[in-house]
């Protein structure tokens, strides 16, 4: 089991992996890129503060691209953030079309209950998330209801540039109906995923007060001098890579909801 430490934040303790333990981040290797959006968002002071004040009426989940607040202490794969269509390019809008059709054409939330998270907004739109914690897809039911009513949906898609995301979600929905499980549509290069994970580790290291040398030693081990790292005993490439990762981690904390996290794979 991965070691977990508590990082203090005003009014909130949020469990994060021990940044020195790479295994603590291993679950992210199998997750959709939206999981990285959540991991960055839940680390920001602005979101933690908004979570704490959510019941006062001073916080709005939509300011963070969410349909409802999600507890920042929930990490992947336990978290179930419901991203808004305003930020998630893959959300499909649909209407309930018919209650009378072949079972293979209907969506039955009872059959999918192990994947279902649903919230209803004030305008009576049902924001449906189907997620196993690693992979997910989103549907907004803008007319009718799926609650207690298995139904055929009519999908509302339009445009050309905007088609790619919804069509990818529809394709995954078809595969879910056939296999009973959610899959990532396209396999990501392992090196890219590992880079994203390393950036999170660096952010957690900075939050714990680690300096550049400590970060570099954790990431690159024996390539870093045990004494002064700004010497020839620490390869120039290792130093520049560490500095670049620190800059990237800070940038991601400043902008956790990068549109790239929500683009279709």
XYZ file of N, CA, C and O in Angstrom, residues 117-186:
280
model
N -22.783 8.146 -11.570
C -22.888 9.295 -10.677
C -23.739 10.315 -11.429
O -23.488 10.568 -12.611
N -24.739 10.872 -10.770
C -25.676 11.759 -11.455
C -26.057 12.920 -10.559
O -26.304 12.740 -9.364
N -26.089 14.101 -11.130
C -26.592 15.267 -10.424
C -27.561 16.006 -11.343
O -27.394 15.998 -12.566
N -28.568 16.604 -10.745
C -29.584 17.337 -11.509
C -29.450 18.817 -11.169
O -29.513 19.201 -9.996
N -29.269 19.647 -12.183
C -29.102 21.078 -11.962
C -30.455 21.768 -11.824
O -31.513 21.162 -12.045
N -30.436 23.025 -11.468
C -31.672 23.771 -11.242
C -32.535 23.849 -12.488
O -33.765 23.978 -12.388
N -31.939 23.778 -13.657
C -32.705 23.801 -14.910
C -33.183 22.413 -15.318
O -33.631 22.211 -16.447
N -33.077 21.449 -14.385
C -33.576 20.078 -14.559
C -32.803 19.269 -15.600
O -33.293 18.251 -16.094
N -31.603 19.686 -15.917
C -30.734 18.875 -16.774
C -30.063 17.813 -15.900
O -29.539 18.120 -14.827
N -30.123 16.569 -16.357
C -29.455 15.473 -15.651
C -28.030 15.342 -16.176
O -27.827 15.059 -17.370
N -27.072 15.555 -15.305
C -25.661 15.466 -15.681
C -25.160 14.094 -15.253
O -24.928 13.833 -14.066
N -25.010 13.218 -16.227
C -24.681 11.815 -15.971
C -23.193 11.568 -16.207
O -22.654 11.909 -17.265
N -22.566 10.973 -15.205
C -21.188 10.523 -15.326
C -21.166 9.008 -15.206
O -21.707 8.441 -14.255
N -20.554 8.356 -16.178
C -20.297 6.925 -16.109
C -18.795 6.761 -15.946
O -18.021 7.126 -16.831
N -18.382 6.241 -14.794
C -16.951 6.183 -14.502
C -16.624 5.010 -13.585
O -17.375 4.705 -12.655
N -15.475 4.404 -13.855
C -14.945 3.374 -12.958
C -13.795 3.933 -12.125
O -13.109 3.202 -11.419
N -13.615 5.246 -12.212
C -12.539 5.903 -11.480
C -11.302 6.135 -12.321
O -10.492 7.009 -12.012
N -11.144 5.349 -13.380
C -10.012 5.488 -14.288
C -10.448 6.064 -15.637
O -9.801 6.934 -16.191
N -11.552 5.537 -16.147
C -12.090 5.970 -17.432
C -13.511 6.474 -17.210
O -14.209 6.014 -16.295
N -13.942 7.398 -18.049
C -15.265 7.972 -17.839
C -15.838 8.502 -19.138
O -15.118 8.727 -20.113
N -17.146 8.694 -19.125
C -17.817 9.414 -20.208
C -18.976 10.187 -19.608
O -19.511 9.828 -18.568
N -19.332 11.271 -20.287
C -20.333 12.188 -19.768
C -21.471 12.404 -20.756
O -21.262 12.591 -21.959
N -22.718 12.397 -20.243
C -23.919 12.682 -21.030
C -24.774 13.670 -20.248
O -24.999 13.485 -19.046
N -25.243 14.701 -20.904
C -26.213 15.625 -20.317
C -27.586 15.342 -20.913
O -27.774 15.463 -22.137
N -28.531 14.948 -20.065
C -29.894 14.698 -20.518
C -30.658 16.009 -20.389
O -31.011 16.436 -19.288
N -30.906 16.670 -21.516
C -31.498 18.007 -21.494
C -33.018 17.973 -21.551
O -33.678 18.996 -21.327
N -33.567 16.806 -21.867
C -35.033 16.655 -21.899
C -35.397 15.227 -21.546
O -34.836 14.281 -22.084
N -36.352 15.069 -20.636
C -36.724 13.744 -20.165
C -35.835 13.312 -19.015
O -35.034 14.091 -18.483
N -35.971 12.053 -18.645
C -35.187 11.533 -17.529
C -34.809 10.075 -17.740
O -35.540 9.314 -18.391
N -33.647 9.723 -17.192
C -33.214 8.323 -17.174
C -33.388 7.715 -15.787
O -33.141 6.533 -15.592
N -33.811 8.522 -14.825
C -33.964 8.038 -13.457
C -35.178 7.122 -13.367
O -36.325 7.558 -13.497
N -34.926 5.843 -13.182
C -35.990 4.853 -13.089
C -36.677 4.540 -14.398
O -37.685 3.828 -14.415
N -36.134 5.066 -15.509
C -36.807 4.885 -16.808
C -35.788 4.526 -17.883
O -35.224 5.431 -18.526
N -35.489 3.254 -18.099
C -34.618 2.884 -19.221
C -35.177 3.447 -20.513
O -36.379 3.377 -20.765
N -34.320 4.063 -21.314
C -34.833 4.761 -22.498
C -33.804 4.813 -23.608
O -32.602 4.654 -23.389
N -34.321 5.056 -24.810
C -33.483 5.337 -25.968
C -33.209 6.834 -25.983
O -34.119 7.643 -25.745
N -31.983 7.208 -26.259
C -31.617 8.616 -26.313
C -31.470 9.092 -27.750
O -31.045 8.338 -28.626
N -31.834 10.338 -27.961
C -31.551 11.005 -29.237
C -30.414 11.983 -28.963
O -30.538 12.903 -28.163
N -29.298 11.785 -29.649
C -28.103 12.563 -29.378
C -28.102 13.850 -30.192
O -28.385 13.847 -31.398
N -27.769 14.944 -29.529
C -27.803 16.262 -30.148
C -26.371 16.692 -30.467
O -25.649 17.221 -29.616
N -25.963 16.419 -31.682
C -24.612 16.786 -32.099
C -24.706 17.676 -33.324
O -25.634 17.568 -34.128
N -23.754 18.576 -33.446
C -23.797 19.541 -34.546
C -22.395 20.040 -34.838
O -21.459 19.805 -34.082
N -22.292 20.757 -35.953
C -21.022 21.357 -36.328
C -20.077 20.388 -36.992
O -20.448 19.257 -37.363
N -18.845 20.811 -37.154
C -17.792 19.972 -37.734
C -16.618 19.890 -36.764
O -16.264 18.813 -36.294
N -16.041 21.050 -36.428
C -14.919 21.051 -35.494
C -15.308 20.476 -34.140
O -14.482 19.876 -33.454
N -16.572 20.678 -33.755
C -17.026 20.234 -32.429
C -17.503 18.787 -32.403
O -17.910 18.296 -31.351
N -17.449 18.096 -33.536
C -17.974 16.731 -33.593
C -17.055 15.697 -32.964
O -17.523 14.674 -32.458
N -15.769 15.940 -32.997
C -14.812 14.895 -32.636
C -15.027 14.375 -31.221
O -15.039 13.159 -30.978
N -15.192 15.291 -30.261
C -15.366 14.865 -28.874
C -16.623 14.052 -28.648
O -16.562 12.923 -28.122
N -17.815 14.579 -29.018
C -19.044 13.801 -28.835
C -19.040 12.466 -29.570
O -19.538 11.464 -29.051
N -18.490 12.436 -30.781
C -18.461 11.176 -31.528
C -17.572 10.150 -30.823
O -17.884 8.951 -30.812
N -16.465 10.604 -30.243
C -15.602 9.688 -29.489
C -16.353 9.120 -28.292
O -16.229 7.931 -27.966
N -17.169 9.956 -27.628
C -17.941 9.496 -26.475
C -19.014 8.499 -26.906
O -19.244 7.485 -26.235
N -19.673 8.772 -28.010
C -20.683 7.838 -28.518
C -20.043 6.494 -28.849
O -20.595 5.427 -28.553
N -18.867 6.524 -29.445
C -18.162 5.281 -29.772
C -17.854 4.491 -28.497
O -18.032 3.264 -28.442
N -17.431 5.191 -27.448
C -17.137 4.509 -26.189
C -18.406 3.992 -25.530
O -18.394 2.942 -24.886
N -19.502 4.725 -25.698
C -20.779 4.278 -25.144
C -21.234 2.987 -25.818
O -21.739 2.066 -25.159
N -21.044 2.894 -27.122
C -21.393 1.671 -27.850
C -20.559 0.502 -27.335
O -21.078 -0.600 -27.099
N -19.267 0.737 -27.142
C -18.400 -0.346 -26.649
C -18.745 -0.729 -25.212
O -18.662 -1.902 -24.841
N -19.149 0.260 -24.415
C -19.587 -0.041 -23.053
C -20.813 -0.940 -23.069
O -20.902 -1.904 -22.287
N -21.755 -0.677 -23.964
C -22.973 -1.484 -24.029
C -22.678 -2.917 -24.459
O -23.392 -3.849 -24.086
N -21.595 -3.098 -25.229
C -21.260 -4.435 -25.718
C -20.383 -5.214 -24.741
O -20.504 -6.431 -24.617
N -19.482 -4.505 -24.042
C -18.508 -5.191 -23.191
C -18.823 -5.069 -21.703
O -18.302 -5.850 -20.900
N -19.629 -4.074 -21.336
C -19.936 -3.858 -19.932
C -18.847 -3.147 -19.157
O -18.908 -3.029 -17.935
N -17.840 -2.633 -19.870
C -16.767 -1.915 -19.183
C -16.330 -0.704 -20.007
O -16.522 -0.652 -21.222
N -15.741 0.241 -19.315
C -15.234 1.446 -19.947
C -13.779 1.248 -20.329
O -12.978 0.743 -19.537
N -13.456 1.680 -21.531
C -12.072 1.595 -21.990
C -11.627 2.956 -22.490
O -12.434 3.757 -22.952
N -10.338 3.179 -22.403
C -9.775 4.376 -23.018
C -9.799 4.157 -24.519
O -9.470 3.083 -25.026
N -10.180 5.199 -25.249
C -10.371 5.037 -26.691
C -9.055 4.822 -27.426
O -8.988 4.112 -28.418
N -7.987 5.487 -26.964
C -6.690 5.381 -27.623
C -5.622 5.178 -26.560
O -5.621 5.873 -25.537
